[in-house]
Amino acid sequence: MDPVHRIDIDDPDVEMDMGQRLLYQGELFTGEAAEYIDDQIVYLDVYTEGIRDGLSQGWYPDGSRKSLGNVRNGMPRGEFKEWHPNGVLKARQFFDDDIYSLRDETFWDEHGNVTRDWHRE
């Protein structure tokens, strides 16, 4: 099995084409694209032939979890979560397999109090 190719999204060889596909050295990219602040990774997304397709993760600069979800063919699928910097869950969204398929979402403040709760009927 080949090792996963990881690039820094800020590398000068990285660009987006007119179709918003990720290119590395002029070619559609397949692998992991990471974003860093100093030496700390803050975002990591999986791409297949230039399109986000797989696990999408984010961290705050201190290394604590910021976001986690899956993307299929550029669209969110399943559960997406976000956390406040203090570790309290900030948002939970669930996407069906259909395009623009937000099924439900809940948002919380920094203290864990629900601020929005919506469910598609």
Backbone as a ProteinNet text record, in pm:
[ID]
protein_1_A
[PRIMARY]
MDPVHRIDIDDPDVEMDMGQRLLYQGELFTGEAAEYIDDQIVYLDVYTEGIRDGLSQGWYPDGSRKSLGNVRNGMPRGEFKEWHPNGVLKARQFFDDDIYSLRDETFWDEHGNVTRDWHRE
[TERTIARY]
84.2	0	88.5	57.6	135.1	106.7	209.3	183.8	99	22.1	-63.3	25.7	-0.7	73.3	9.1	87.2	35.9	109.5	31.4	88.2	43.6	117.8	81.7	-1.6	-122.4	-213.9	-154.6	-58.9	3.8	129.3	160	274.6	253.2	354.5	336	297.6	316.7	277.8	131.3	56.6	-84.9	-169	-271.9	-364.9	-500.9	-601.6	-736	-763.3	-829	-864.5	-1001.2	-1051.2	-1179.9	-1296.3	-1281.9	-1385.5	-1369.4	-1281.6	-1255	-1197	-1120	-1050.1	-906.8	-853.6	-719.6	-615.8	-518.8	-409.3	-278.9	-191.4	-56.8	40.8	129	224.3	152	34.9	-40.8	-127.8	-128.4	-206.8	-315.1	-429	-534.1	-474.2	-499.9	-435.2	-518.7	-452.6	-511.9	-422.1	-479.6	-404.7	-459.8	-376.1	-416	-357.7	-442.2	-398	-409.3	-297.2	-292	-266.7	-322.2	-293.4	-231.4	-129.5	-56	-54.8	-50.2	-16.2	111	218.7	352.1	375.2	402.2	423.5	302.8	193.4	74.8	-24.3	-64.1	-165.2	-300.2	-373.6	-503.8	-617	-585.7	-685.9	-620.7	-696.7	-650.9	-771.4	-762.9	-870.9	-816.1	-898.8	-862.6	-921.7	-841.9	-883.3	-865.5	-956.6	-945.3	-962.2	-860.4	-859.6	-907.9	-855.2	-880.3	-1004.4	-1084.9	-1211.8	-1205.7	-1252.1	-1257.1	-1341.7	-1285.4	-1353.2	-1295.8	-1352.2	-1304.7	-1312.6	-1231.4	-1232.2	-1186.1	-1257.6	-1223.6	-1209.3	-1091.3	-1063.4	-1004.6	-1034.2	-977.7	-939.8	-836.6	-788	-762.1	-776.3	-735.2	-582.1	-521.5	-374.9	-312	-390.3	-335.5	-342.6	-398	-405.6	-538	-627.7	-757.7	-848.1	-938.1	-1026.7	-1117.3	-1131	-1219.8	-1335.9	-1309	-1415.4	-1381.5	-1487.2	-1470	-1592.5	-1569.4	-1679.8	-1628.1	-1719.6	-1684.9	-1743.8	-1669.7	-1711.1	-1704.8	-1804.9	-1805.9	-1828.3	-1732.2	-1740.7	-1770.9	-1704.4	-1715.5	-1832.5	-1919.6	-2039.2	-2034.4	-2081	-2082.8	-2176	-2135.5	-2215.6	-2209	-2321.6	-2323.7	-2310.4	-2246.3	-2238.4	-2115.1	-2138.7	-2031.5	-2042.4	-1927.9	-1926.4	-1823.5	-1854.9	-1761.6	-1759.7	-1643.9	-1628.5	-1581.8	-1624	-1572.8	-1428.3	-1349.4	-1211.6	-1200.6	-1306.3	-1302.2	-1339.7	-1363.3	-1392.5	-1540.3	-1627.2	-1771.8	-1820.3	-1907.9	-1963.2	-2032.2	-1999.3	-2054	-2167.2	-2150.7	-2251.1	-2245.5	-2362.6	-2374.8	-2473	-2427.5	-2513.1	-2510.8	-2623.8	-2629.6	-2680.9	-2603.7	-2635.3	-2667.8	-2779.6	-2813.2	-2722.6	-2743.4	-2662.6	-2705.8	-2821.3	-2868.6	-2793.8	-2783.8	-2721.9	-2807	-2739.5	-2806.7	-2903.6	-2853.5	-2939.7	-2925.3	-2916.7	-2909.7	-3037.1	-3021.2	-3137.1	-3167.8	-3063.7	-3086.7	-2958.1	-2975.6	-2860.5	-2895	-2794.4	-2808.1	-2682.7	-2700.7	-2589.6	-2596.9	-2479.8	-2467.7	-2375.1	-2396.7	-2303.6	-2185.4	-2093.5	-1971.7	-1999.2	-2120.9	-2157.1	-2239.6	-2266.5	-2343.3	-2492.6	-2537.2	-2679.6	-2717	-2826.4	-2872.3	-2915.2	-2862.8	-2900	-2983.7	-2977.6	-3058.3	-3071.8	-3193.5	-3218.7	-3320.6	-3278.7	-3363.4	-3359.6	-3475.4	-3487.6	-3580.3	-3535.5	-3618.8	-3733.1	-3848.8	-3967.6	-3980.6
-118.4	0	124.5	220.5	343.3	433.1	505.2	600.6	716.1	774.9	888.4	1009.3	1079.2	1200.1	1318.1	1389.9	1506.4	1630.9	1735.8	1863.3	1972.2	2081.5	2200.6	2287.9	2320.6	2397.1	2532.8	2583.2	2711.5	2698.6	2577.5	2554.7	2634	2699.7	2776.6	2689.6	2558.7	2468	2426.3	2477.2	2443.9	2558	2523	2622.2	2557	2640.1	2593.3	2628	2536.3	2567.3	2634.6	2664.1	2733.3	2652.1	2520.1	2434	2411.6	2493.4	2483.5	2347.3	2287.1	2162.9	2196.8	2121.6	2145.3	2084.3	2166.4	2121.6	2131.3	2034.4	2038.5	2017.9	2112.4	2111.5	2093.5	2159	2158.8	2037.3	1941.6	1817.8	1811.2	1749.5	1727	1647.5	1694.1	1635.6	1525.6	1417.4	1310.1	1288	1299.3	1282.7	1374.9	1408.9	1495.3	1635.1	1735.8	1874.8	1931.6	1978.8	2029.1	2179	2244.4	2385.7	2397.9	2480.2	2495.1	2640.6	2660	2788.4	2760.8	2826.5	2793.2	2645.1	2563.1	2420.2	2335.9	2400.5	2328.5	2310.5	2185.8	2160.4	2210.9	2285.5	2337.8	2283.3	2236.9	2172.4	2060	1953.1	1840.3	1786	1790.2	1742.8	1641	1542.2	1440.9	1481.3	1466.7	1500.8	1380.4	1367.2	1268.1	1341.5	1335.3	1403.8	1548.9	1618.6	1760.5	1798.8	1701.6	1729.4	1674	1755.2	1704.6	1579.1	1473.4	1344.3	1257	1268.9	1190.9	1271.8	1233.7	1296.5	1441.5	1528.6	1669.9	1700.7	1751.5	1774	1912.3	1969.3	2098	2099.8	2178.8	2194.7	2341.9	2381.6	2514.9	2517.8	2637	2643.8	2576.1	2560.1	2490.8	2338.9	2288.7	2145	2081.1	2154.4	2097.2	2089.6	1994.3	1967.9	2087	2121.8	2229.5	2175.8	2080.7	2028.4	1887.9	1814	1677.5	1639.1	1586	1540.5	1471.8	1424.3	1358.1	1432.1	1428.9	1490.9	1384	1378.4	1285.5	1365.8	1355.2	1425.5	1574.7	1634.6	1777.8	1821.9	1730.6	1765.9	1698.9	1767.9	1706.9	1586.4	1484.2	1362.2	1316.1	1275.9	1225	1336.6	1304	1395.9	1486.2	1613.8	1713.1	1771.2	1788	1846.6	1958.2	2059.6	2167.6	2186.9	2227.7	2251.4	2393.7	2448.8	2577.2	2556	2662.7	2648.1	2584	2595	2534.4	2386.6	2327.1	2184.7	2149.5	2246.2	2223.4	2215.4	2118.4	2104.5	2233.3	2281.3	2406	2379.9	2278.3	2250.4	2104.7	2052.9	1919.4	1930.5	1889.4	1890	1750.8	1708.5	1578.7	1598.1	1546.4	1558.4	1421.3	1412	1290	1279.2	1177.2	1157.1	1244.1	1310.1	1396.2	1528.8	1594.4	1726	1823.8	1912.2	2011.4	1942.6	1843.8	1755.8	1771.4	1892.2	1910.9	1856	1756.2	1692.2	1753.4	1780.7	1848.6	1915.7	2014.2	2083.5	2136.8	2133.3	2186.2	2267.5	2383	2469.3	2493.9	2501.8	2526.5	2644.4	2717.1	2822.3	2760.5	2844	2796.1	2723.1	2735.8	2672.7	2545.5	2509.3	2388.7	2410.2	2535	2565.7	2567.7	2501	2498.2	2638.4	2683.8	2814.8	2802.6	2686.9	2661.2	2511	2467	2325	2313.7	2260.2	2252.9	2110.5	2059.7	1925.5	1934	1878.9	1876.2	1779	1816.7	1731.2	1637
0	0	0	-85.5	-95.2	24	71.4	179.7	128	217.7	181.4	156.7	50.2	15.3	87.8	166.9	239.4	190.9	164.3	124.2	220.5	221.4	296.2	202.6	242.7	157.8	118.9	196.7	168	81.4	36.7	-52.1	-181.5	-234.1	-357.7	-478.3	-471	-579.4	-571.5	-472.2	-454.5	-509.9	-587.3	-640	-661.9	-687.4	-720.3	-865.5	-937.3	-1075.8	-1078.6	-1197.5	-1212.2	-1155.2	-1148.7	-1092.5	-943.6	-878.4	-735.1	-695.7	-787.8	-757.8	-717.2	-622.3	-571	-664.7	-701.2	-787.1	-709.4	-731.8	-675.5	-790.4	-809.4	-920.3	-1053.4	-1065.9	-1190.2	-1214	-1121.4	-1136.3	-1029.1	-1063.3	-962.9	-847.8	-727.2	-609	-545.6	-507.9	-428.4	-307.8	-190	-65.7	41.1	137.4	248	228.8	249.2	244.5	385.7	437.3	573.9	573.9	675.7	698.7	837.1	847.3	972.1	1016.8	1147.9	1208	1286.6	1246.3	1296.1	1264.4	1363.2	1337.6	1376.4	1418.8	1464.6	1350	1324.2	1222	1272.5	1186.8	1226.6	1138.8	1017.6	932	854.3	833.8	753.5	678	544	458	358.9	326.6	228.1	93.4	-11.8	-147.8	-239.4	-335.2	-441.6	-573.3	-654.9	-784.9	-773.7	-671.7	-655.8	-578.7	-538.7	-470.1	-328.3	-231.1	-92.5	-89.4	-31.1	-32.6	78.3	197	310.5	438	533.3	664.5	656.4	725.8	736.6	885	924.7	1066	1088	1204.8	1241.6	1388.4	1420.1	1556.5	1582.5	1706.4	1747.4	1756	1752.3	1757.4	1879.5	1988.1	2105.5	2092.2	1979.9	1955.8	1992.7	2056.4	2092.5	1969.4	1969.8	1855.6	1827.5	1698.9	1655.8	1573.6	1482.9	1396.9	1348.4	1310	1261.2	1179.5	1059	975	850.1	768.4	643.7	524.9	415.9	290.6	183	97.4	-16.1	-142.4	-233.3	-360.8	-341.7	-241	-216.3	-131.5	-91.7	-14.5	123.2	227	360.2	363.7	437.9	453.8	598.3	651.7	788.2	890.2	1000.6	1113.6	1105.4	1127.6	1141.8	1281.2	1348.3	1481.5	1487.4	1570	1600.5	1751.3	1804	1945.7	1970.7	2085.2	2131.8	2179.1	2189.3	2237.3	2375.4	2458	2591.5	2590.7	2471.6	2460.9	2461.3	2487.5	2487.1	2342.2	2315.2	2181	2139	2019.3	1966.5	1867.9	1781.9	1679	1639	1605.8	1548.7	1434.3	1316.2	1198.1	1138.1	1085	1019.1	877.5	780.2	638.5	581.2	507.5	434.3	312.2	231.1	111.2	-5.5	4.2	-103.7	-100.4	-215.8	-221.1	-139.6	-67.7	17.8	113.6	182.9	259.3	410.4	458.7	602.8	665.2	750.1	812.7	948.4	1026.5	1153.7	1200.1	1287.7	1343.5	1481.7	1567.7	1702.9	1732.3	1794.6	1834.4	1984.3	2047.9	2190.1	2213.8	2325	2363.8	2439.2	2484.9	2551.4	2682.2	2733.5	2860.6	2840.6	2715.2	2687.6	2675.7	2672.4	2658.1	2510.2	2475.1	2337.2	2294.7	2179.3	2126	1999.5	1935.1	1815.5	1801.5	1768.7	1748.3	1636.7	1523.6	1405.8	1350	1312.7	1252.1	1131.8	1022	901.7	923.7	881.5	897.2	781.9
[MASK]
+++++++++++++++++++++++++++++++++++++++++++++++++++++++++++++++++++++++++++++++++++++++++++++++++++++++++++++++++++++++++

